[in-house]
PDB file of C-alpha atoms and ligand atoms in Angstrom:
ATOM      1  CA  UNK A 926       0.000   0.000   0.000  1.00  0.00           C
ATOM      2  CA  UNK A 927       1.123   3.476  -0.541  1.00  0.00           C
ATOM      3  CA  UNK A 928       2.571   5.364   2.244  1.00  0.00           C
ATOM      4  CA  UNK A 929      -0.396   8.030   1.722  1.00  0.00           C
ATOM      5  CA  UNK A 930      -2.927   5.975   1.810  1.00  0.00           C
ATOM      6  CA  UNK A 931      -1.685   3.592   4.631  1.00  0.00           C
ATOM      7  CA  UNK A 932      -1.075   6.662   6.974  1.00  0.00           C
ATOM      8  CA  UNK A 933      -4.635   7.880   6.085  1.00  0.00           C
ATOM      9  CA  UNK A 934      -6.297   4.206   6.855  1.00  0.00           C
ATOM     10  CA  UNK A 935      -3.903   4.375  10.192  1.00  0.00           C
ATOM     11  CA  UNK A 936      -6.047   7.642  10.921  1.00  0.00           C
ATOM     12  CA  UNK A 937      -3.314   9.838  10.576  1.00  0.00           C
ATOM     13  CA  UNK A 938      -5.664  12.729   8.663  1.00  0.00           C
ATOM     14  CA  UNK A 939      -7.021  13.301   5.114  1.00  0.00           C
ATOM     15  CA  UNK A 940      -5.398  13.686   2.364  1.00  0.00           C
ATOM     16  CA  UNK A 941      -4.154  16.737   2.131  1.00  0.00           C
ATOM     17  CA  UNK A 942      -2.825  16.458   6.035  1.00  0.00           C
ATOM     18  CA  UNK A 943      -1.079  13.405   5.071  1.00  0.00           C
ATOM     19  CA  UNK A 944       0.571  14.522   2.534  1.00  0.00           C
ATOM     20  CA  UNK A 945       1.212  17.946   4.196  1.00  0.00           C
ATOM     21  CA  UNK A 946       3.293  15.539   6.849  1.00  0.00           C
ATOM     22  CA  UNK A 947       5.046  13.453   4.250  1.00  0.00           C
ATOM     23  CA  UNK A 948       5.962  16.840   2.134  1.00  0.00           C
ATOM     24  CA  UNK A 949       7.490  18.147   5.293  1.00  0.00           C
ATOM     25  CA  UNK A 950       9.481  15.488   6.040  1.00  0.00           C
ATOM     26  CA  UNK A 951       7.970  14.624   9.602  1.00  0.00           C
ATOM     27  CA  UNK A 952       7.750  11.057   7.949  1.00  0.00           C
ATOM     28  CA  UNK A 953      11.033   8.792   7.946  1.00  0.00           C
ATOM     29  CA  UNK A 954      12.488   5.615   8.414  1.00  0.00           C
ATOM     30  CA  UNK A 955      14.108   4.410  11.332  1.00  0.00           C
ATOM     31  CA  UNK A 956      17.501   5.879  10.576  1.00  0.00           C
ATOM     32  CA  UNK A 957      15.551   9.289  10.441  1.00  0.00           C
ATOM     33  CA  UNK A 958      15.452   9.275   6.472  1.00  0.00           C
ATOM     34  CA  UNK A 959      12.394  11.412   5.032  1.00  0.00           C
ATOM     35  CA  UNK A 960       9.927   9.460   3.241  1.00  0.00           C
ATOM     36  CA  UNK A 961       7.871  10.284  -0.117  1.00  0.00           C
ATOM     37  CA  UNK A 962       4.300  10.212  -0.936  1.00  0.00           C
ATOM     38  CA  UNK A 963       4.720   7.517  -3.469  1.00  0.00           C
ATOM     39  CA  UNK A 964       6.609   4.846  -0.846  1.00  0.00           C
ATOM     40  CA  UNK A 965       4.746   1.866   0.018  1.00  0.00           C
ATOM     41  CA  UNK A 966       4.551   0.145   3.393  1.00  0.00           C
ATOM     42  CA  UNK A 967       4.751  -3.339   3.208  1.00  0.00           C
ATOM     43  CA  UNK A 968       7.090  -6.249   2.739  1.00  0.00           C
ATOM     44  CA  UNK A 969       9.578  -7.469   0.045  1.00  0.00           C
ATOM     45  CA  UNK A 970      11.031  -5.226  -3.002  1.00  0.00           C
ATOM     46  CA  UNK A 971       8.625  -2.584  -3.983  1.00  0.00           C
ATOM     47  CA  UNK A 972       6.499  -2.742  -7.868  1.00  0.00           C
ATOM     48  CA  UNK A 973       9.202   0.132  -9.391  1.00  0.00           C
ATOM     49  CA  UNK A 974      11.739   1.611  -7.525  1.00  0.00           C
ATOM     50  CA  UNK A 975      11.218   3.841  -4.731  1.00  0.00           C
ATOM     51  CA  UNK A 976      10.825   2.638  -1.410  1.00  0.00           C
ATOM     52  CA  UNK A 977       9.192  -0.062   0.494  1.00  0.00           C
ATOM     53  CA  UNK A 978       9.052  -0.096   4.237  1.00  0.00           C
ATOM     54  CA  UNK A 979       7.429  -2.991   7.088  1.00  0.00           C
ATOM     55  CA  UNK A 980       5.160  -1.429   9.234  1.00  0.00           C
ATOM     56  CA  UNK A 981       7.772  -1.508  12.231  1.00  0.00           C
ATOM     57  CA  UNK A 982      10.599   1.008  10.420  1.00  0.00           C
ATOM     58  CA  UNK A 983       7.921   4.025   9.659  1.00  0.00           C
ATOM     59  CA  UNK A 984       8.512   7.019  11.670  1.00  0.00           C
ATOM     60  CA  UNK A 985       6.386  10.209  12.435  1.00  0.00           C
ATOM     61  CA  UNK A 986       8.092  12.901  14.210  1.00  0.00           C
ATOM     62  CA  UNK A 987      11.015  10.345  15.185  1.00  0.00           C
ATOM     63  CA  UNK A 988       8.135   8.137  17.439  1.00  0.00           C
ATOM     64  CA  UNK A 989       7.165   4.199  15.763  1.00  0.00           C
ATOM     65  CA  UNK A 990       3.279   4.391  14.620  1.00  0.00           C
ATOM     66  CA  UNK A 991       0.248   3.475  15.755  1.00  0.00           C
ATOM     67  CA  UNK A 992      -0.564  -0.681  15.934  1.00  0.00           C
ATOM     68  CA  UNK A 993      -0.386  -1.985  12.318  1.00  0.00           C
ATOM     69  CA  UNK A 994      -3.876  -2.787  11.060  1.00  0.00           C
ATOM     70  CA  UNK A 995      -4.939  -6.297  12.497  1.00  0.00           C
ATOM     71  CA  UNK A 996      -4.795  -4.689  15.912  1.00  0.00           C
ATOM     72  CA  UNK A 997      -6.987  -6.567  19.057  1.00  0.00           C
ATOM     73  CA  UNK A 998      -7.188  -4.524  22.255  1.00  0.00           C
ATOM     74  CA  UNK A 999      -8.839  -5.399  25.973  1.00  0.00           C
ATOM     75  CA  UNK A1000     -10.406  -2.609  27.555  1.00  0.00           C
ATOM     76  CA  UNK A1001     -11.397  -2.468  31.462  1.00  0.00           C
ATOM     77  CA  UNK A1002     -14.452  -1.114  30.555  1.00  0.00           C
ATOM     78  CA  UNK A1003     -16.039   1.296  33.585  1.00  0.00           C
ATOM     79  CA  UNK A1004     -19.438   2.022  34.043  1.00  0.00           C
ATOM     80  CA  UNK A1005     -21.197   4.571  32.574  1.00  0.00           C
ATOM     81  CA  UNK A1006     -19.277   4.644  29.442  1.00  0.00           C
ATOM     82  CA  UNK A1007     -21.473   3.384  26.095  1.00  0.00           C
ATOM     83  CA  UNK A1008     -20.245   0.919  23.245  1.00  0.00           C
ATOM     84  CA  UNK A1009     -20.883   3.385  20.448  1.00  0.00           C
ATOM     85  CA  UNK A1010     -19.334   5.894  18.205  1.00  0.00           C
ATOM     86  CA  UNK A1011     -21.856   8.977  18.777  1.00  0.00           C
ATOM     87  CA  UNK A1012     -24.049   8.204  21.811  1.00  0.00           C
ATOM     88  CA  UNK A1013     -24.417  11.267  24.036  1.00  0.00           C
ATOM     89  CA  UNK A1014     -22.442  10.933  27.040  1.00  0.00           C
ATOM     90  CA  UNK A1015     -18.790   9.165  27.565  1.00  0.00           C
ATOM     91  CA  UNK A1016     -17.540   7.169  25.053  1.00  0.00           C
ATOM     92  CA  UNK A1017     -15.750   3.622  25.416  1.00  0.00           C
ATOM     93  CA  UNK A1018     -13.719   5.842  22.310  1.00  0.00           C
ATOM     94  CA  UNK A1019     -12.926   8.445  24.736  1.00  0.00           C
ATOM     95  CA  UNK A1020     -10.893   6.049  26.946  1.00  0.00           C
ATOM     96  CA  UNK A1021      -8.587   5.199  23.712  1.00  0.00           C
ATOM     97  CA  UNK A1022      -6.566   6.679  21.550  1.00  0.00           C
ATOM     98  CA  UNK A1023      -8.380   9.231  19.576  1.00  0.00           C
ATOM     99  CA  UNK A1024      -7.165   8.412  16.144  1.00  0.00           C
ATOM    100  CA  UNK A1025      -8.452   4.980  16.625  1.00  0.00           C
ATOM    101  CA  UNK A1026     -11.820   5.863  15.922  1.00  0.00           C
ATOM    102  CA  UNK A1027     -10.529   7.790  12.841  1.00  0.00           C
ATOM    103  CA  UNK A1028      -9.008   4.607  11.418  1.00  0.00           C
ATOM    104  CA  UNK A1029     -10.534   3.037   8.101  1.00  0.00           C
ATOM    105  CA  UNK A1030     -11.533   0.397   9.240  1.00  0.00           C
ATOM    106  CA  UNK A1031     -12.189   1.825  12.928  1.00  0.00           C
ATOM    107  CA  UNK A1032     -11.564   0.060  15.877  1.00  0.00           C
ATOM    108  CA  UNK A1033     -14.602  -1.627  16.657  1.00  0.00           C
ATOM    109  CA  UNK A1034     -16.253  -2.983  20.115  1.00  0.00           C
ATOM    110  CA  UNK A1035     -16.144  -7.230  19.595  1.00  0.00           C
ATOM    111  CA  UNK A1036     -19.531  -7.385  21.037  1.00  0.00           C
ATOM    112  CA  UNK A1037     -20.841  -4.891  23.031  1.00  0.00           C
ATOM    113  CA  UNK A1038     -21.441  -4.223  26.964  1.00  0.00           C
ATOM    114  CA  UNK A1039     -24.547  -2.363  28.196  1.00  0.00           C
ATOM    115  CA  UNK A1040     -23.538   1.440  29.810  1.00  0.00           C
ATOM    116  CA  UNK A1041     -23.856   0.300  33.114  1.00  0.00           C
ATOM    117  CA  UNK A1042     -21.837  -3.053  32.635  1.00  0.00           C
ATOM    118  CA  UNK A1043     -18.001  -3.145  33.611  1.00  0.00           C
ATOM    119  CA  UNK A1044     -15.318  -5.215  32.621  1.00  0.00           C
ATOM    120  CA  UNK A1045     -13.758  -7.103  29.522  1.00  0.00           C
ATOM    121  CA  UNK A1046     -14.349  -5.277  26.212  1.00  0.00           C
ATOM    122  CA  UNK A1047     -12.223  -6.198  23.370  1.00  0.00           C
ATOM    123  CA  UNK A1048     -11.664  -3.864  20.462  1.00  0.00           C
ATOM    124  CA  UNK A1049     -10.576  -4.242  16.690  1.00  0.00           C
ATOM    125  CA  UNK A1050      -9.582  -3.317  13.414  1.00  0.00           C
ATOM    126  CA  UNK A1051      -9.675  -6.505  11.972  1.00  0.00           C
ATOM    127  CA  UNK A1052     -13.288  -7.584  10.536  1.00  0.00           C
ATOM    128  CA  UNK A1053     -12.198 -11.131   9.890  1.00  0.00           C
ATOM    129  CA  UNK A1054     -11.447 -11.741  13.296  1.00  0.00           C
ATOM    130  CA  UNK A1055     -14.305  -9.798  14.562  1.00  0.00           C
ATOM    131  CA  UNK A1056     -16.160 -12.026  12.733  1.00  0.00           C
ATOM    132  CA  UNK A1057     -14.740 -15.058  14.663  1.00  0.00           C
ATOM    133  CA  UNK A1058     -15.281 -13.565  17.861  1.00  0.00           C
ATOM    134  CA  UNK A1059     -18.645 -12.978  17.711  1.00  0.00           C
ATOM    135  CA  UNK A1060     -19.460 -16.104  15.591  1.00  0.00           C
ATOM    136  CA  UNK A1061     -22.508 -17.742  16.920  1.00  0.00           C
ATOM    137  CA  UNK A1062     -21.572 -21.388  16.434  1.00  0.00           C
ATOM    138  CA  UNK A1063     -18.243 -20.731  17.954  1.00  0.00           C
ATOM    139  CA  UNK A1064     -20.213 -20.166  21.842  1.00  0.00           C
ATOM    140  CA  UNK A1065     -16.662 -18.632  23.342  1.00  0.00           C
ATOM    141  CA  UNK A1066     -17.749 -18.355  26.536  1.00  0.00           C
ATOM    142  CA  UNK A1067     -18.069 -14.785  28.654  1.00  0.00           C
ATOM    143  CA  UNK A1068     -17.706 -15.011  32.199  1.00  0.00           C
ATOM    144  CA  UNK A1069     -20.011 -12.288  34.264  1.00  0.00           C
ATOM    145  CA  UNK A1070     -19.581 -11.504  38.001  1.00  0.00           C
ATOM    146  CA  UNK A1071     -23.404 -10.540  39.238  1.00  0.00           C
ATOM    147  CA  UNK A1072     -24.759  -8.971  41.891  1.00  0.00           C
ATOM    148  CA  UNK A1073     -28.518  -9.310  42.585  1.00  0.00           C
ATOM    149  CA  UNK A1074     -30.963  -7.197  44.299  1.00  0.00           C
ATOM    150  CA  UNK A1075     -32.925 -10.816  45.705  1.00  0.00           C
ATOM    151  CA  UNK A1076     -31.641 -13.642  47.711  1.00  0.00           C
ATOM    152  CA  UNK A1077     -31.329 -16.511  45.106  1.00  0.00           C
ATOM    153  CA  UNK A1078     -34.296 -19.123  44.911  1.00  0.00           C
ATOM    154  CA  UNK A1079     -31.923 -21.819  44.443  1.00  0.00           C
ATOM    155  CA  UNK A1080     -33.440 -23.043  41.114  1.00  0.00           C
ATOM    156  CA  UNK A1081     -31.475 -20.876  39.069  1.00  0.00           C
ATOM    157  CA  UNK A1082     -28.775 -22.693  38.377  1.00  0.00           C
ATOM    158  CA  UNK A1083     -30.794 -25.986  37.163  1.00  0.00           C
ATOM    159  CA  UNK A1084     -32.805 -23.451  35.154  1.00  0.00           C
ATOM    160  CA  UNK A1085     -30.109 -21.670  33.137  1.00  0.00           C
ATOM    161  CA  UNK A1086     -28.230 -25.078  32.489  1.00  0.00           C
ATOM    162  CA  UNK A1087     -31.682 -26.636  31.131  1.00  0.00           C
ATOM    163  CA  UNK A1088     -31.331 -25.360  27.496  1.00  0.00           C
ATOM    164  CA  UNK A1089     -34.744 -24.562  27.593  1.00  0.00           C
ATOM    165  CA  UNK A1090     -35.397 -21.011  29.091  1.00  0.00           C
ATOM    166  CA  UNK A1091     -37.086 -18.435  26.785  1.00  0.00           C
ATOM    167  CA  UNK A1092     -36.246 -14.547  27.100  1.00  0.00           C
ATOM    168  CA  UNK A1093     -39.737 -12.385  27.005  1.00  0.00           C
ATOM    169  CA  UNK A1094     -39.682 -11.835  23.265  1.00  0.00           C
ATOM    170  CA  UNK A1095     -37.686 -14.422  21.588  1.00  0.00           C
ATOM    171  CA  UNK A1096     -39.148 -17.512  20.257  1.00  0.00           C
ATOM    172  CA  UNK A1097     -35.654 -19.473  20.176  1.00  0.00           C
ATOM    173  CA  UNK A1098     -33.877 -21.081  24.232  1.00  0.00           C
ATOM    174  CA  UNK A1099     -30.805 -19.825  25.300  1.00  0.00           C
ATOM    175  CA  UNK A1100     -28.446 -21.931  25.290  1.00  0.00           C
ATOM    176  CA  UNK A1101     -27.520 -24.398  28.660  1.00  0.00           C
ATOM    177  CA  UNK A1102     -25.412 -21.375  30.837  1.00  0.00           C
ATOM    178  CA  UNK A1103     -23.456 -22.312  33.845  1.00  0.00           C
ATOM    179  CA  UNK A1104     -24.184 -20.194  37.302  1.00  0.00           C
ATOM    180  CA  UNK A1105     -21.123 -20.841  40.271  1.00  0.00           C
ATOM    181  CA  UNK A1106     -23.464 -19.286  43.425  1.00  0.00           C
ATOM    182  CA  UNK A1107     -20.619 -16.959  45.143  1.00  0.00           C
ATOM    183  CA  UNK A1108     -23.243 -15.853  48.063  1.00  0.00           C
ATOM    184  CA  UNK A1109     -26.875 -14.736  48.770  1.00  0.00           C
ATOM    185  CA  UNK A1110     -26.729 -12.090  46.558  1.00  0.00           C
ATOM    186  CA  UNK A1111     -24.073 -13.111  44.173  1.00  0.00           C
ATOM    187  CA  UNK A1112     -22.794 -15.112  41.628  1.00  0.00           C
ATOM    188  CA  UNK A1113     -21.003 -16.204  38.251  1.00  0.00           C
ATOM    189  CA  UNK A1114     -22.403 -16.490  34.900  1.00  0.00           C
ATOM    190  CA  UNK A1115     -20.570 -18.349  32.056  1.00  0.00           C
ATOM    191  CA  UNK A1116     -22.809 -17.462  28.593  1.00  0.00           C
ATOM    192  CA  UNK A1117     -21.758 -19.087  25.223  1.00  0.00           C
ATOM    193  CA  UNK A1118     -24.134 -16.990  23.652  1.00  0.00           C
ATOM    194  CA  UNK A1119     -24.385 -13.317  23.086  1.00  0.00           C
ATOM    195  CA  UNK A1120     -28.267 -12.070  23.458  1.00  0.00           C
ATOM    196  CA  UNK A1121     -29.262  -8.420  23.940  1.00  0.00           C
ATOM    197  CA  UNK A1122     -28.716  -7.732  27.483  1.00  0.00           C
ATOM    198  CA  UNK A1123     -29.139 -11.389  28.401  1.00  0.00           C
ATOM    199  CA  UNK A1124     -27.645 -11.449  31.669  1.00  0.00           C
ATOM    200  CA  UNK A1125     -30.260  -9.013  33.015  1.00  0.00           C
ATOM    201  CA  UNK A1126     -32.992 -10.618  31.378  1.00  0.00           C
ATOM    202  CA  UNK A1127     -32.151 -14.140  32.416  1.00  0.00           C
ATOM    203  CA  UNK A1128     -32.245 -12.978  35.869  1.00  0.00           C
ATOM    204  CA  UNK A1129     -35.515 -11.017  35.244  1.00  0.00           C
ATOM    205  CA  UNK A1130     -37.247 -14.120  34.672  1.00  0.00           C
ATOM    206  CA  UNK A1131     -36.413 -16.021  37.345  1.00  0.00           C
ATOM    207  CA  UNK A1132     -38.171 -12.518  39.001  1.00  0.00           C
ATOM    208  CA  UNK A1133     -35.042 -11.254  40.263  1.00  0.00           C
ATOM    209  CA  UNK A1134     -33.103  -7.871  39.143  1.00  0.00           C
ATOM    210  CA  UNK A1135     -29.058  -7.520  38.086  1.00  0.00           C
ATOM    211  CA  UNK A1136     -27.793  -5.034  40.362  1.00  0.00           C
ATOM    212  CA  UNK A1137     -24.021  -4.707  39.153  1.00  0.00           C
ATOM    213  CA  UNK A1138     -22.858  -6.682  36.301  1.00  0.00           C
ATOM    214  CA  UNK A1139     -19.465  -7.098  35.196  1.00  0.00           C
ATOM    215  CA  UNK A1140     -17.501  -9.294  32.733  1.00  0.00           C
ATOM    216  CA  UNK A1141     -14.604 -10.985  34.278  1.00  0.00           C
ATOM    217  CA  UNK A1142     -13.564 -13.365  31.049  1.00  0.00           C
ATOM    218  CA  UNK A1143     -13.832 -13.947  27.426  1.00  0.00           C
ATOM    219  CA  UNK A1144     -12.805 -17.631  26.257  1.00  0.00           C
ATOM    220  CA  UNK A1145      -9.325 -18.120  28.697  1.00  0.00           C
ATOM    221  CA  UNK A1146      -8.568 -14.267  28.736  1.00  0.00           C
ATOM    222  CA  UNK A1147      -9.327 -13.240  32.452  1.00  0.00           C
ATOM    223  CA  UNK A1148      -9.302  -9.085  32.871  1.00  0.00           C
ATOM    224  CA  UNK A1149      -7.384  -9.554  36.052  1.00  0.00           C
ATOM    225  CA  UNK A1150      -4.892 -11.048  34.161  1.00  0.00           C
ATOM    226  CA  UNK A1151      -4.450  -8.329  32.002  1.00  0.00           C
ATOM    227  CA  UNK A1152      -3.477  -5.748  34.855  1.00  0.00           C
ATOM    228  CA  UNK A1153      -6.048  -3.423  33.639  1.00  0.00           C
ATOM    229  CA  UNK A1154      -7.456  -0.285  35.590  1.00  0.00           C
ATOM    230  CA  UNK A1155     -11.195   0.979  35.118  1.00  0.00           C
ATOM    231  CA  UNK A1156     -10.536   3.080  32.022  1.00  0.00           C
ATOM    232  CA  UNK A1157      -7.285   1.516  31.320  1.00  0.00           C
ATOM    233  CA  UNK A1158      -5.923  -0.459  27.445  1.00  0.00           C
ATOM    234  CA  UNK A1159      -3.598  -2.657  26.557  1.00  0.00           C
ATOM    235  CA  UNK A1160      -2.780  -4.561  22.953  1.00  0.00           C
ATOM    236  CA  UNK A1161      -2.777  -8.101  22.798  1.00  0.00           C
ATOM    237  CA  UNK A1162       0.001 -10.342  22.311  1.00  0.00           C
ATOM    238  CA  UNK A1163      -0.453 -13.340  20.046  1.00  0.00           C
ATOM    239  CA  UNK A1164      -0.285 -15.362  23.419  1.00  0.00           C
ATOM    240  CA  UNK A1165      -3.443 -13.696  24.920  1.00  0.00           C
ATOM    241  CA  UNK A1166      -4.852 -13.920  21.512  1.00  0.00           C
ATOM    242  CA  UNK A1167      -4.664 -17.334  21.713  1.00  0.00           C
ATOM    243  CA  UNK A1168      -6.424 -17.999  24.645  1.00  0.00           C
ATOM    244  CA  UNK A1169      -9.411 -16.760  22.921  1.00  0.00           C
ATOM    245  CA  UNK A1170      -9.182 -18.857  19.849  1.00  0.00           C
ATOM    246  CA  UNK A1171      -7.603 -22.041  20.597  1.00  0.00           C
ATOM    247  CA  UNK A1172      -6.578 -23.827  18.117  1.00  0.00           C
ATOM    248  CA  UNK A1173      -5.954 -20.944  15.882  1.00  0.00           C
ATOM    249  CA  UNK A1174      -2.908 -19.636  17.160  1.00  0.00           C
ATOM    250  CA  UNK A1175      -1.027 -20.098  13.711  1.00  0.00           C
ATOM    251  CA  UNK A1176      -2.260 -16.691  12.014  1.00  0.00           C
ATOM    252  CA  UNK A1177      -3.599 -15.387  14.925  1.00  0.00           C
ATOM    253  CA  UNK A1178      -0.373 -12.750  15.260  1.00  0.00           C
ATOM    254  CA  UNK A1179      -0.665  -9.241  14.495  1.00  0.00           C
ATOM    255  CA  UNK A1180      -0.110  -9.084  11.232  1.00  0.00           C
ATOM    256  CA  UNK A1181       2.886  -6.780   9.941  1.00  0.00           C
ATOM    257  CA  UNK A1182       1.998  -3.450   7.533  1.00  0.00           C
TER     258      UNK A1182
HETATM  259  N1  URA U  17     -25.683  -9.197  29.579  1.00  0.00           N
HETATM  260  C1  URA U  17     -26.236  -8.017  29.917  1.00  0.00           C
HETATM  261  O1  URA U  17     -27.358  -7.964  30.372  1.00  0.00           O
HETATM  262  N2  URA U  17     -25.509  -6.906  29.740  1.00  0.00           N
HETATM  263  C2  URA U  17     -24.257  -6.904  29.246  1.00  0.00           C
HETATM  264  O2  URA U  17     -23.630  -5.842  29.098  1.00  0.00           O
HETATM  265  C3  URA U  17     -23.704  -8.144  28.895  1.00  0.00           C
HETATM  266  C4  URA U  17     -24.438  -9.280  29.078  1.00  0.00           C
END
């Protein structure tokens, strides 16, 4: 791809402002060399002459780039922040770096998390592996922490594992969920589904009422694991990528500009 046009995907401006960086040499290689328009960021030889750079040797004002595309981010997601690009209010975008939501493709949400649910949001770039994520038939499990405004019946648990309880609404069961009772008022949640805020419905009709709701795990990525703050980002490495597509860790690794 051409240096232009990769810098603009990267959400590095339009155009013009792209080119207005390139033209005043703010854009090198590693050794500090300025860069041209026509240059292409990739790998191997370049198509006629010029210059052709991997991802990892472009320079803007001396400092490496943004993540490459093919980017995968785990956000501690707080409460009160939405999963959207233009609600009113706080943003999940607002917690990251602002030209990720000027990227082409944008960093998206893989899934999303109601405003007042905290925890384990993962974000990307890469539509292909969105797409695996989220993939129905591939039921990668999401772990919830919940806290309840009854005592538990005790029934729950039987109920959610039954395969056979229907959401007000729907005409299809969720699928057999696993509840780990923590206390009275408390417990664990492991979905392999994703249904519109199915953790406080599920609850609902067993007549109770989701108090706080947070997501502790996707597949074998646990957010404490991660080190993460409220509010707080980090990439992924193609080991923690792994653990939430096993048995696709070949490919899996950011790929290189
Ligand atoms: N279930 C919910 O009800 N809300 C979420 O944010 C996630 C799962």
């Amino acid at each position: 791809m051409k240096l232009r046009q990769y810098l603009q995907a990267l959400g590095y401006g339009t155009r013009r402002e792209v080119e207005a960086l390139i033209a005043a040499g703010r854009v090198t290689d590693a050794a500090g060399g300025a860069l041209y328009v026509d240059d292409e960021v990739g790998e191997g030889a370049p198509a006629r002459g010029g210059h052709r750079l991997p991802h990892a040797a472009l320079r803007l004002d001396g400092a490496p780039l943004d993540p490459a595309p093919g980017l995968l981010a785990a956000l501690h997601k707080p409460v009160g922040v939405t999963c959207s690009t233009k609600d009113p209010g706080r943003l999940v975008y607002d917690l990251l770096p602002p030209r990720w939501k000027r990227r082409d493709p944008i960093v998206s949400p893989v899934g999303r998390l109601d405003k007042d649910t905290s925890g384990l949001l993962l974000l990307t770039d890469d539509g292909p592996l969105l797409h695996r994520l989220t993939h129905p038939r591939r039921h990668l499990p999401k772990v919830y922490r919940v806290r309840l405004a009854e005592a538990l019946r005790g029934d729950e648990a039987a109920r959610f594992a039954a395969g056979t309880l229907m959401l007000e609404g729907e005409t299809k069961p969720l699928l057999p969920a696993a509840l780990e009772v923590l206390g009275e008022r408390e417990a664990r949640l492991t979905l392999h589904e994703g249904r519109y805020h199915q953790v406080r419905r599920m609850f609902a009709a067993t007549g109770n009422a989701v108090l706080a709701l947070h997501r502790e795990a996707i597949g074998g990525l646990a957010l404490d694991a991660l080190g993460l703050a409220a509010g707080e980002w980090c990439l992924l490495d193609a080991a923690q990528r792994a653990l939430l597509l096993p048995g696709e860790a070949r490919g899996l690794g950011p790929r290189r500009g």
